[in-house]
JSON list of C-alpha atoms in Angstrom, two decimals:
[
{"chain": "Z", "resi": 1, "resn": "GLN", "atom": "CA", "xyz": [0.00, 0.00, 0.00]},
{"chain": "Z", "resi": 2, "resn": "VAL", "atom": "CA", "xyz": [1.01, 3.63, -0.34]},
{"chain": "Z", "resi": 3, "resn": "GLN", "atom": "CA", "xyz": [3.47, 4.87, 2.27]},
{"chain": "Z", "resi": 4, "resn": "LEU", "atom": "CA", "xyz": [4.90, 8.32, 2.87]},
{"chain": "Z", "resi": 5, "resn": "GLN", "atom": "CA", "xyz": [8.18, 9.15, 4.57]},
{"chain": "Z", "resi": 6, "resn": "GLU", "atom": "CA", "xyz": [9.31, 12.59, 5.65]},
{"chain": "Z", "resi": 7, "resn": "SER", "atom": "CA", "xyz": [13.00, 13.44, 5.70]},
{"chain": "Z", "resi": 8, "resn": "GLY", "atom": "CA", "xyz": [15.13, 16.46, 6.48]},
{"chain": "Z", "resi": 9, "resn": "PRO", "atom": "CA", "xyz": [17.17, 18.15, 9.20]},
{"chain": "Z", "resi": 10, "resn": "GLY", "atom": "CA", "xyz": [15.81, 17.84, 12.70]},
{"chain": "Z", "resi": 11, "resn": "LEU", "atom": "CA", "xyz": [17.43, 21.08, 13.80]},
{"chain": "Z", "resi": 12, "resn": "VAL", "atom": "CA", "xyz": [17.32, 24.43, 12.01]},
{"chain": "Z", "resi": 13, "resn": "LYS", "atom": "CA", "xyz": [18.77, 27.73, 13.18]},
{"chain": "Z", "resi": 14, "resn": "PRO", "atom": "CA", "xyz": [16.55, 30.79, 13.57]},
{"chain": "Z", "resi": 15, "resn": "SER", "atom": "CA", "xyz": [16.26, 32.91, 10.40]},
{"chain": "Z", "resi": 16, "resn": "GLU", "atom": "CA", "xyz": [17.35, 29.98, 8.23]},
{"chain": "Z", "resi": 17, "resn": "THR", "atom": "CA", "xyz": [15.25, 27.86, 5.84]},
{"chain": "Z", "resi": 18, "resn": "LEU", "atom": "CA", "xyz": [13.53, 24.65, 6.89]},
{"chain": "Z", "resi": 19, "resn": "SER", "atom": "CA", "xyz": [13.60, 22.07, 4.09]},
{"chain": "Z", "resi": 20, "resn": "LEU", "atom": "CA", "xyz": [11.71, 18.79, 4.15]},
{"chain": "Z", "resi": 21, "resn": "THR", "atom": "CA", "xyz": [11.06, 16.10, 1.56]},
{"chain": "Z", "resi": 22, "resn": "CYS", "atom": "CA", "xyz": [8.32, 13.50, 1.47]},
{"chain": "Z", "resi": 23, "resn": "THR", "atom": "CA", "xyz": [9.00, 10.30, -0.46]},
{"chain": "Z", "resi": 24, "resn": "ILE", "atom": "CA", "xyz": [6.08, 8.27, -1.76]},
{"chain": "Z", "resi": 25, "resn": "SER", "atom": "CA", "xyz": [6.40, 4.49, -2.06]},
{"chain": "Z", "resi": 26, "resn": "GLY", "atom": "CA", "xyz": [3.96, 1.84, -3.21]},
{"chain": "Z", "resi": 27, "resn": "GLY", "atom": "CA", "xyz": [1.93, 4.20, -5.34]},
{"chain": "Z", "resi": 28, "resn": "SER", "atom": "CA", "xyz": [1.90, 6.94, -7.92]},
{"chain": "Z", "resi": 29, "resn": "ILE", "atom": "CA", "xyz": [2.39, 10.62, -7.29]},
{"chain": "Z", "resi": 30, "resn": "SER", "atom": "CA", "xyz": [0.12, 11.46, -10.22]},
{"chain": "Z", "resi": 31, "resn": "SER", "atom": "CA", "xyz": [-3.46, 12.71, -9.89]},
{"chain": "Z", "resi": 32, "resn": "TYR", "atom": "CA", "xyz": [-3.32, 13.42, -6.16]},
{"chain": "Z", "resi": 33, "resn": "TYR", "atom": "CA", "xyz": [-2.83, 16.40, -3.90]},
{"chain": "Z", "resi": 34, "resn": "TRP", "atom": "CA", "xyz": [0.17, 16.28, -1.59]},
{"chain": "Z", "resi": 35, "resn": "SER", "atom": "CA", "xyz": [-0.02, 18.22, 1.65]},
{"chain": "Z", "resi": 36, "resn": "TRP", "atom": "CA", "xyz": [2.05, 19.33, 4.60]},
{"chain": "Z", "resi": 37, "resn": "ILE", "atom": "CA", "xyz": [0.57, 19.62, 8.09]},
{"chain": "Z", "resi": 38, "resn": "ARG", "atom": "CA", "xyz": [2.37, 20.50, 11.30]},
{"chain": "Z", "resi": 39, "resn": "GLN", "atom": "CA", "xyz": [1.75, 20.06, 15.00]},
{"chain": "Z", "resi": 40, "resn": "PRO", "atom": "CA", "xyz": [3.64, 21.85, 17.79]},
{"chain": "Z", "resi": 41, "resn": "ALA", "atom": "CA", "xyz": [4.24, 19.67, 20.82]},
{"chain": "Z", "resi": 42, "resn": "GLY", "atom": "CA", "xyz": [1.04, 19.23, 22.81]},
{"chain": "Z", "resi": 43, "resn": "LYS", "atom": "CA", "xyz": [-1.00, 21.33, 20.41]},
{"chain": "Z", "resi": 44, "resn": "GLY", "atom": "CA", "xyz": [-3.36, 20.91, 17.48]},
{"chain": "Z", "resi": 45, "resn": "LEU", "atom": "CA", "xyz": [-2.91, 20.43, 13.76]},
{"chain": "Z", "resi": 46, "resn": "GLU", "atom": "CA", "xyz": [-2.13, 23.25, 11.33]},
{"chain": "Z", "resi": 47, "resn": "TRP", "atom": "CA", "xyz": [-2.64, 22.79, 7.59]},
{"chain": "Z", "resi": 48, "resn": "ILE", "atom": "CA", "xyz": [0.39, 24.28, 5.83]},
{"chain": "Z", "resi": 49, "resn": "GLY", "atom": "CA", "xyz": [-0.44, 23.80, 2.16]},
{"chain": "Z", "resi": 50, "resn": "ARG", "atom": "CA", "xyz": [-0.75, 21.38, -0.73]},
{"chain": "Z", "resi": 51, "resn": "ILE", "atom": "CA", "xyz": [0.63, 20.79, -4.18]},
{"chain": "Z", "resi": 52, "resn": "TYR", "atom": "CA", "xyz": [-1.06, 18.91, -6.99]},
{"chain": "Z", "resi": 53, "resn": "SER", "atom": "CA", "xyz": [0.86, 16.47, -9.14]},
{"chain": "Z", "resi": 54, "resn": "SER", "atom": "CA", "xyz": [0.74, 19.09, -11.92]},
{"chain": "Z", "resi": 55, "resn": "GLY", "atom": "CA", "xyz": [2.63, 21.51, -9.68]},
{"chain": "Z", "resi": 56, "resn": "SER", "atom": "CA", "xyz": [-0.22, 23.87, -8.78]},
{"chain": "Z", "resi": 57, "resn": "THR", "atom": "CA", "xyz": [-0.17, 24.95, -5.16]},
{"chain": "Z", "resi": 58, "resn": "ASN", "atom": "CA", "xyz": [-2.40, 26.24, -2.36]},
{"chain": "Z", "resi": 59, "resn": "TYR", "atom": "CA", "xyz": [-0.75, 27.74, 0.69]},
{"chain": "Z", "resi": 60, "resn": "ASN", "atom": "CA", "xyz": [-1.99, 28.75, 4.12]},
{"chain": "Z", "resi": 61, "resn": "PRO", "atom": "CA", "xyz": [-2.09, 32.57, 3.93]},
{"chain": "Z", "resi": 62, "resn": "SER", "atom": "CA", "xyz": [-0.48, 32.78, 7.37]},
{"chain": "Z", "resi": 63, "resn": "LEU", "atom": "CA", "xyz": [2.67, 31.13, 5.95]},
{"chain": "Z", "resi": 64, "resn": "LYS", "atom": "CA", "xyz": [2.46, 32.04, 2.28]},
{"chain": "Z", "resi": 65, "resn": "SER", "atom": "CA", "xyz": [5.18, 34.71, 2.29]},
{"chain": "Z", "resi": 66, "resn": "ARG", "atom": "CA", "xyz": [7.73, 32.20, 3.63]},
{"chain": "Z", "resi": 67, "resn": "LEU", "atom": "CA", "xyz": [6.55, 29.00, 1.95]},
{"chain": "Z", "resi": 68, "resn": "THR", "atom": "CA", "xyz": [7.53, 27.17, -1.21]},
{"chain": "Z", "resi": 69, "resn": "MET", "atom": "CA", "xyz": [6.36, 23.72, -2.21]},
{"chain": "Z", "resi": 70, "resn": "SER", "atom": "CA", "xyz": [7.66, 21.72, -5.14]},
{"chain": "Z", "resi": 71, "resn": "ILE", "atom": "CA", "xyz": [7.17, 18.30, -6.65]},
{"chain": "Z", "resi": 72, "resn": "ASP", "atom": "CA", "xyz": [9.47, 15.90, -8.50]},
{"chain": "Z", "resi": 73, "resn": "THR", "atom": "CA", "xyz": [7.37, 13.28, -10.23]},
{"chain": "Z", "resi": 74, "resn": "SER", "atom": "CA", "xyz": [10.44, 11.43, -11.53]},
{"chain": "Z", "resi": 75, "resn": "LYS", "atom": "CA", "xyz": [11.54, 10.75, -7.95]},
{"chain": "Z", "resi": 76, "resn": "ASN", "atom": "CA", "xyz": [8.04, 10.35, -6.47]},
{"chain": "Z", "resi": 77, "resn": "GLN", "atom": "CA", "xyz": [8.86, 13.12, -4.03]},
{"chain": "Z", "resi": 78, "resn": "PHE", "atom": "CA", "xyz": [7.51, 16.49, -2.98]},
{"chain": "Z", "resi": 79, "resn": "SER", "atom": "CA", "xyz": [9.13, 19.10, -0.82]},
{"chain": "Z", "resi": 80, "resn": "LEU", "atom": "CA", "xyz": [8.54, 22.01, 1.52]},
{"chain": "Z", "resi": 81, "resn": "LYS", "atom": "CA", "xyz": [10.75, 25.01, 2.14]},
{"chain": "Z", "resi": 82, "resn": "LEU", "atom": "CA", "xyz": [9.89, 27.45, 4.92]},
{"chain": "Z", "resi": 83, "resn": "SER", "atom": "CA", "xyz": [12.15, 30.48, 5.15]},
{"chain": "Z", "resi": 84, "resn": "SER", "atom": "CA", "xyz": [13.06, 32.82, 8.01]},
{"chain": "Z", "resi": 85, "resn": "VAL", "atom": "CA", "xyz": [12.08, 30.30, 10.67]},
{"chain": "Z", "resi": 86, "resn": "THR", "atom": "CA", "xyz": [11.60, 31.12, 14.33]},
{"chain": "Z", "resi": 87, "resn": "ALA", "atom": "CA", "xyz": [10.97, 29.04, 17.43]},
{"chain": "Z", "resi": 88, "resn": "ALA", "atom": "CA", "xyz": [7.26, 29.19, 16.57]},
{"chain": "Z", "resi": 89, "resn": "ASP", "atom": "CA", "xyz": [7.97, 26.90, 13.61]},
{"chain": "Z", "resi": 90, "resn": "THR", "atom": "CA", "xyz": [9.15, 24.10, 15.91]},
{"chain": "Z", "resi": 91, "resn": "ALA", "atom": "CA", "xyz": [6.77, 21.20, 15.38]},
{"chain": "Z", "resi": 92, "resn": "VAL", "atom": "CA", "xyz": [6.21, 17.71, 14.08]},
{"chain": "Z", "resi": 93, "resn": "TYR", "atom": "CA", "xyz": [5.77, 18.01, 10.32]},
{"chain": "Z", "resi": 94, "resn": "TYR", "atom": "CA", "xyz": [3.58, 15.51, 8.51]},
{"chain": "Z", "resi": 95, "resn": "CYS", "atom": "CA", "xyz": [3.16, 14.92, 4.81]},
{"chain": "Z", "resi": 96, "resn": "ALA", "atom": "CA", "xyz": [-0.11, 13.49, 3.57]},
{"chain": "Z", "resi": 97, "resn": "ARG", "atom": "CA", "xyz": [-1.89, 12.43, 0.40]},
{"chain": "Z", "resi": 98, "resn": "GLY", "atom": "CA", "xyz": [-5.03, 14.33, -0.48]},
{"chain": "Z", "resi": 99, "resn": "GLU", "atom": "CA", "xyz": [-7.78, 13.01, -2.62]},
{"chain": "Z", "resi": 100, "resn": "ILE", "atom": "CA", "xyz": [-10.98, 14.39, -4.07]},
{"chain": "Z", "resi": 101, "resn": "VAL", "atom": "CA", "xyz": [-13.89, 11.97, -4.13]},
{"chain": "Z", "resi": 102, "resn": "GLU", "atom": "CA", "xyz": [-17.12, 12.36, -6.07]},
{"chain": "Z", "resi": 103, "resn": "VAL", "atom": "CA", "xyz": [-20.28, 11.85, -4.00]},
{"chain": "Z", "resi": 104, "resn": "PRO", "atom": "CA", "xyz": [-23.72, 11.93, -5.62]},
{"chain": "Z", "resi": 105, "resn": "ALA", "atom": "CA", "xyz": [-26.51, 13.66, -3.74]},
{"chain": "Z", "resi": 106, "resn": "ALA", "atom": "CA", "xyz": [-29.96, 14.34, -5.12]},
{"chain": "Z", "resi": 107, "resn": "ILE", "atom": "CA", "xyz": [-29.51, 15.53, -8.70]},
{"chain": "Z", "resi": 108, "resn": "ARG", "atom": "CA", "xyz": [-25.91, 16.64, -8.58]},
{"chain": "Z", "resi": 109, "resn": "LEU", "atom": "CA", "xyz": [-22.39, 15.54, -7.76]},
{"chain": "Z", "resi": 110, "resn": "TYR", "atom": "CA", "xyz": [-20.30, 16.94, -4.93]},
{"chain": "Z", "resi": 111, "resn": "TYR", "atom": "CA", "xyz": [-16.53, 16.80, -4.72]},
{"chain": "Z", "resi": 112, "resn": "TYR", "atom": "CA", "xyz": [-14.99, 16.32, -1.30]},
{"chain": "Z", "resi": 113, "resn": "TYR", "atom": "CA", "xyz": [-11.35, 16.65, -0.32]},
{"chain": "Z", "resi": 114, "resn": "TYR", "atom": "CA", "xyz": [-9.69, 14.68, 2.44]},
{"chain": "Z", "resi": 115, "resn": "MET", "atom": "CA", "xyz": [-6.25, 13.40, 3.42]},
{"chain": "Z", "resi": 116, "resn": "ASP", "atom": "CA", "xyz": [-6.21, 9.62, 3.62]},
{"chain": "Z", "resi": 117, "resn": "VAL", "atom": "CA", "xyz": [-2.56, 8.58, 3.79]},
{"chain": "Z", "resi": 118, "resn": "TRP", "atom": "CA", "xyz": [-0.11, 10.20, 6.19]},
{"chain": "Z", "resi": 119, "resn": "GLY", "atom": "CA", "xyz": [3.58, 9.92, 6.88]},
{"chain": "Z", "resi": 120, "resn": "LYS", "atom": "CA", "xyz": [4.76, 9.16, 10.41]},
{"chain": "Z", "resi": 121, "resn": "GLY", "atom": "CA", "xyz": [5.96, 12.72, 10.89]},
{"chain": "Z", "resi": 122, "resn": "THR", "atom": "CA", "xyz": [9.34, 14.29, 11.52]},
{"chain": "Z", "resi": 123, "resn": "THR", "atom": "CA", "xyz": [10.27, 16.59, 14.37]},
{"chain": "Z", "resi": 124, "resn": "VAL", "atom": "CA", "xyz": [11.87, 19.89, 13.46]},
{"chain": "Z", "resi": 125, "resn": "THR", "atom": "CA", "xyz": [13.32, 22.10, 16.18]},
{"chain": "Z", "resi": 126, "resn": "VAL", "atom": "CA", "xyz": [14.28, 25.70, 15.51]},
{"chain": "Z", "resi": 127, "resn": "SER", "atom": "CA", "xyz": [17.08, 26.66, 17.84]},
{"chain": "Z", "resi": 128, "resn": "SER", "atom": "CA", "xyz": [20.54, 28.18, 17.75]},
{"chain": "X", "resi": 1, "resn": "ASP", "atom": "CA", "xyz": [-10.40, 31.87, 7.13]},
{"chain": "X", "resi": 2, "resn": "ILE", "atom": "CA", "xyz": [-13.07, 29.53, 8.41]},
{"chain": "X", "resi": 3, "resn": "GLN", "atom": "CA", "xyz": [-12.67, 28.88, 12.14]},
{"chain": "X", "resi": 4, "resn": "MET", "atom": "CA", "xyz": [-13.51, 25.52, 13.65]},
{"chain": "X", "resi": 5, "resn": "THR", "atom": "CA", "xyz": [-14.43, 24.85, 17.27]},
{"chain": "X", "resi": 6, "resn": "GLN", "atom": "CA", "xyz": [-14.97, 21.54, 19.04]},
{"chain": "X", "resi": 7, "resn": "SER", "atom": "CA", "xyz": [-16.71, 20.57, 22.24]},
{"chain": "X", "resi": 8, "resn": "PRO", "atom": "CA", "xyz": [-15.91, 19.27, 24.68]},
{"chain": "X", "resi": 9, "resn": "SER", "atom": "CA", "xyz": [-12.15, 19.81, 24.64]},
{"chain": "X", "resi": 10, "resn": "SER", "atom": "CA", "xyz": [-11.81, 16.58, 26.60]},
{"chain": "X", "resi": 11, "resn": "LEU", "atom": "CA", "xyz": [-14.01, 13.87, 28.04]},
{"chain": "X", "resi": 12, "resn": "SER", "atom": "CA", "xyz": [-13.67, 10.79, 30.16]},
{"chain": "X", "resi": 13, "resn": "ALA", "atom": "CA", "xyz": [-15.63, 7.70, 29.23]},
{"chain": "X", "resi": 14, "resn": "SER", "atom": "CA", "xyz": [-15.78, 3.99, 29.88]},
{"chain": "X", "resi": 15, "resn": "VAL", "atom": "CA", "xyz": [-15.52, 1.09, 27.48]},
{"chain": "X", "resi": 16, "resn": "GLY", "atom": "CA", "xyz": [-18.95, 0.50, 26.00]},
{"chain": "X", "resi": 17, "resn": "ASP", "atom": "CA", "xyz": [-20.12, 4.10, 26.40]},
{"chain": "X", "resi": 18, "resn": "ARG", "atom": "CA", "xyz": [-21.70, 6.08, 23.60]},
{"chain": "X", "resi": 19, "resn": "VAL", "atom": "CA", "xyz": [-19.56, 9.14, 22.91]},
{"chain": "X", "resi": 20, "resn": "THR", "atom": "CA", "xyz": [-20.52, 12.26, 20.99]},
{"chain": "X", "resi": 21, "resn": "ILE", "atom": "CA", "xyz": [-18.16, 15.03, 19.90]},
{"chain": "X", "resi": 22, "resn": "THR", "atom": "CA", "xyz": [-19.39, 18.26, 18.35]},
{"chain": "X", "resi": 23, "resn": "CYS", "atom": "CA", "xyz": [-17.66, 20.45, 15.77]},
{"chain": "X", "resi": 24, "resn": "ARG", "atom": "CA", "xyz": [-18.86, 23.88, 14.70]},
{"chain": "X", "resi": 25, "resn": "ALA", "atom": "CA", "xyz": [-17.76, 26.02, 11.75]},
{"chain": "X", "resi": 26, "resn": "SER", "atom": "CA", "xyz": [-17.69, 29.82, 11.74]},
{"chain": "X", "resi": 27, "resn": "GLN", "atom": "CA", "xyz": [-19.70, 29.82, 8.50]},
{"chain": "X", "resi": 28, "resn": "SER", "atom": "CA", "xyz": [-21.65, 27.29, 6.52]},
{"chain": "X", "resi": 29, "resn": "ILE", "atom": "CA", "xyz": [-19.43, 24.60, 5.01]},
{"chain": "X", "resi": 30, "resn": "SER", "atom": "CA", "xyz": [-22.22, 22.39, 3.64]},
{"chain": "X", "resi": 31, "resn": "ARG", "atom": "CA", "xyz": [-20.95, 18.85, 4.25]},
{"chain": "X", "resi": 32, "resn": "TYR", "atom": "CA", "xyz": [-17.25, 19.58, 3.65]},
{"chain": "X", "resi": 33, "resn": "LEU", "atom": "CA", "xyz": [-16.17, 18.17, 6.98]},
{"chain": "X", "resi": 34, "resn": "ASN", "atom": "CA", "xyz": [-13.66, 15.43, 7.81]},
{"chain": "X", "resi": 35, "resn": "TRP", "atom": "CA", "xyz": [-12.90, 13.68, 11.09]},
{"chain": "X", "resi": 36, "resn": "TYR", "atom": "CA", "xyz": [-9.50, 12.33, 12.09]},
{"chain": "X", "resi": 37, "resn": "GLN", "atom": "CA", "xyz": [-8.31, 10.23, 15.03]},
{"chain": "X", "resi": 38, "resn": "GLN", "atom": "CA", "xyz": [-4.84, 10.72, 16.47]},
{"chain": "X", "resi": 39, "resn": "LYS", "atom": "CA", "xyz": [-3.14, 8.56, 19.05]},
{"chain": "X", "resi": 40, "resn": "PRO", "atom": "CA", "xyz": [-0.10, 9.78, 21.02]},
{"chain": "X", "resi": 41, "resn": "GLY", "atom": "CA", "xyz": [3.06, 9.84, 18.91]},
{"chain": "X", "resi": 42, "resn": "LYS", "atom": "CA", "xyz": [1.19, 8.78, 15.78]},
{"chain": "X", "resi": 43, "resn": "ALA", "atom": "CA", "xyz": [-0.05, 10.49, 12.65]},
{"chain": "X", "resi": 44, "resn": "PRO", "atom": "CA", "xyz": [-3.73, 11.33, 12.32]},
{"chain": "X", "resi": 45, "resn": "LYS", "atom": "CA", "xyz": [-5.98, 8.74, 10.71]},
{"chain": "X", "resi": 46, "resn": "LEU", "atom": "CA", "xyz": [-8.96, 9.61, 8.52]},
{"chain": "X", "resi": 47, "resn": "LEU", "atom": "CA", "xyz": [-12.25, 8.31, 9.96]},
{"chain": "X", "resi": 48, "resn": "ILE", "atom": "CA", "xyz": [-15.04, 10.21, 8.21]},
{"chain": "X", "resi": 49, "resn": "TYR", "atom": "CA", "xyz": [-15.19, 12.43, 5.13]},
{"chain": "X", "resi": 50, "resn": "ALA", "atom": "CA", "xyz": [-18.03, 14.45, 3.60]},
{"chain": "X", "resi": 51, "resn": "ALA", "atom": "CA", "xyz": [-19.54, 14.71, 7.10]},
{"chain": "X", "resi": 52, "resn": "SER", "atom": "CA", "xyz": [-20.90, 11.18, 7.19]},
{"chain": "X", "resi": 53, "resn": "SER", "atom": "CA", "xyz": [-19.02, 8.89, 4.79]},
{"chain": "X", "resi": 54, "resn": "LEU", "atom": "CA", "xyz": [-17.03, 6.21, 6.58]},
{"chain": "X", "resi": 55, "resn": "GLN", "atom": "CA", "xyz": [-13.48, 5.78, 5.32]},
{"chain": "X", "resi": 56, "resn": "SER", "atom": "CA", "xyz": [-12.68, 2.26, 4.15]},
{"chain": "X", "resi": 57, "resn": "GLY", "atom": "CA", "xyz": [-11.51, 0.02, 6.98]},
{"chain": "X", "resi": 58, "resn": "VAL", "atom": "CA", "xyz": [-12.92, 2.19, 9.77]},
{"chain": "X", "resi": 59, "resn": "PRO", "atom": "CA", "xyz": [-15.22, 0.31, 12.19]},
{"chain": "X", "resi": 60, "resn": "SER", "atom": "CA", "xyz": [-18.91, 0.97, 11.84]},
{"chain": "X", "resi": 61, "resn": "ARG", "atom": "CA", "xyz": [-19.20, 2.11, 15.47]},
{"chain": "X", "resi": 62, "resn": "PHE", "atom": "CA", "xyz": [-17.91, 5.45, 14.16]},
{"chain": "X", "resi": 63, "resn": "SER", "atom": "CA", "xyz": [-20.47, 7.68, 12.48]},
{"chain": "X", "resi": 64, "resn": "GLY", "atom": "CA", "xyz": [-20.72, 11.32, 11.47]},
{"chain": "X", "resi": 65, "resn": "SER", "atom": "CA", "xyz": [-23.62, 13.65, 10.89]},
{"chain": "X", "resi": 66, "resn": "GLY", "atom": "CA", "xyz": [-24.44, 17.28, 10.27]},
{"chain": "X", "resi": 67, "resn": "SER", "atom": "CA", "xyz": [-24.32, 19.95, 7.61]},
{"chain": "X", "resi": 68, "resn": "GLY", "atom": "CA", "xyz": [-23.99, 23.70, 7.44]},
{"chain": "X", "resi": 69, "resn": "THR", "atom": "CA", "xyz": [-22.20, 24.77, 10.60]},
{"chain": "X", "resi": 70, "resn": "ASP", "atom": "CA", "xyz": [-22.88, 21.98, 13.11]},
{"chain": "X", "resi": 71, "resn": "PHE", "atom": "CA", "xyz": [-21.45, 18.48, 12.97]},
{"chain": "X", "resi": 72, "resn": "THR", "atom": "CA", "xyz": [-21.20, 15.44, 15.22]},
{"chain": "X", "resi": 73, "resn": "LEU", "atom": "CA", "xyz": [-18.90, 12.45, 15.50]},
{"chain": "X", "resi": 74, "resn": "THR", "atom": "CA", "xyz": [-20.42, 9.55, 17.41]},
{"chain": "X", "resi": 75, "resn": "ILE", "atom": "CA", "xyz": [-18.75, 6.41, 18.70]},
{"chain": "X", "resi": 76, "resn": "SER", "atom": "CA", "xyz": [-21.60, 4.02, 19.45]},
{"chain": "X", "resi": 77, "resn": "SER", "atom": "CA", "xyz": [-19.74, 1.74, 21.85]},
{"chain": "X", "resi": 78, "resn": "LEU", "atom": "CA", "xyz": [-16.32, 2.95, 22.93]},
{"chain": "X", "resi": 79, "resn": "GLN", "atom": "CA", "xyz": [-13.55, 0.39, 22.62]},
{"chain": "X", "resi": 80, "resn": "PRO", "atom": "CA", "xyz": [-10.12, 0.42, 24.32]},
{"chain": "X", "resi": 81, "resn": "GLU", "atom": "CA", "xyz": [-8.40, 1.34, 21.05]},
{"chain": "X", "resi": 82, "resn": "ASP", "atom": "CA", "xyz": [-10.63, 4.43, 20.64]},
{"chain": "X", "resi": 83, "resn": "PHE", "atom": "CA", "xyz": [-8.97, 6.41, 23.40]},
{"chain": "X", "resi": 84, "resn": "ALA", "atom": "CA", "xyz": [-7.35, 9.17, 21.37]},
{"chain": "X", "resi": 85, "resn": "THR", "atom": "CA", "xyz": [-7.74, 12.77, 20.26]},
{"chain": "X", "resi": 86, "resn": "TYR", "atom": "CA", "xyz": [-10.27, 13.55, 17.56]},
{"chain": "X", "resi": 87, "resn": "TYR", "atom": "CA", "xyz": [-10.02, 16.46, 15.14]},
{"chain": "X", "resi": 88, "resn": "CYS", "atom": "CA", "xyz": [-12.52, 17.85, 12.68]},
{"chain": "X", "resi": 89, "resn": "GLN", "atom": "CA", "xyz": [-11.31, 19.59, 9.52]},
{"chain": "X", "resi": 90, "resn": "GLN", "atom": "CA", "xyz": [-13.20, 21.68, 7.00]},
{"chain": "X", "resi": 91, "resn": "SER", "atom": "CA", "xyz": [-12.43, 21.33, 3.30]},
{"chain": "X", "resi": 92, "resn": "TYR", "atom": "CA", "xyz": [-14.86, 23.91, 1.96]},
{"chain": "X", "resi": 93, "resn": "SER", "atom": "CA", "xyz": [-13.99, 26.08, -0.98]},
{"chain": "X", "resi": 94, "resn": "THR", "atom": "CA", "xyz": [-10.62, 27.83, -0.85]},
{"chain": "X", "resi": 95, "resn": "PRO", "atom": "CA", "xyz": [-7.81, 26.70, 1.43]},
{"chain": "X", "resi": 96, "resn": "PRO", "atom": "CA", "xyz": [-6.64, 26.86, 4.20]},
{"chain": "X", "resi": 97, "resn": "PHE", "atom": "CA", "xyz": [-8.42, 23.72, 5.30]},
{"chain": "X", "resi": 98, "resn": "THR", "atom": "CA", "xyz": [-8.49, 24.45, 8.99]},
{"chain": "X", "resi": 99, "resn": "PHE", "atom": "CA", "xyz": [-8.69, 21.91, 11.80]},
{"chain": "X", "resi": 100, "resn": "GLY", "atom": "CA", "xyz": [-10.62, 22.11, 15.01]},
{"chain": "X", "resi": 101, "resn": "PRO", "atom": "CA", "xyz": [-8.63, 22.26, 18.26]},
{"chain": "X", "resi": 102, "resn": "GLY", "atom": "CA", "xyz": [-9.27, 18.61, 19.06]},
{"chain": "X", "resi": 103, "resn": "THR", "atom": "CA", "xyz": [-11.20, 16.56, 21.61]},
{"chain": "X", "resi": 104, "resn": "LYS", "atom": "CA", "xyz": [-9.27, 14.20, 23.83]},
{"chain": "X", "resi": 105, "resn": "VAL", "atom": "CA", "xyz": [-11.11, 11.04, 24.85]},
{"chain": "X", "resi": 106, "resn": "ASP", "atom": "CA", "xyz": [-9.60, 9.28, 27.83]},
{"chain": "X", "resi": 107, "resn": "ILE", "atom": "CA", "xyz": [-10.47, 6.50, 30.21]},
{"chain": "X", "resi": 108, "resn": "LYS", "atom": "CA", "xyz": [-12.79, 7.21, 33.12]}
]
């Protein structure tokens, strides 16, 4: 079955760029959305953004000015870069697969988005 | 951005109990609502999408309902493996697809 694995430095200095990669195994990168979500220790989940297999992106406006996502279909990988990091960016970072499913209701179709496959997460600490 | 709230923030229950968790959106999101379960040190797991559709492989004791701004996740008979934190997430229209703050279910 499809598995995702996050990789990247576990420690990043303040003001530097956090870079993470998610490698997909057991499935295709094509025709799915690929997302990043983070979770500070003891806190809730924050949706960071997503990239489609075509390369189109949607970012969380709160992070957009510092965020870049990219995808490499030849390597079955997608990546996140978050610049000018501070201690507030310390968190567990998860990658996840997003899918849109078609659900009929009455006389029309509805399209719902959800994230159904997640990586195990990687801890990133921002500290000097 | 659409804001999500959940209640209660935590609850204590016994095995076999019926448990209900509520999620509310700051504006109507139709049925664009997902539920996830997260156990300590683990990634979230999708339980319910489109407010009431059960993800493949998820036990039928989990069910979801609601539309508009008010939604409910129900566990009909709580099992030992269900002690976890539950998050709702809206996927309506334009991102960001915000999560609720979570509801922790622990053992009474």
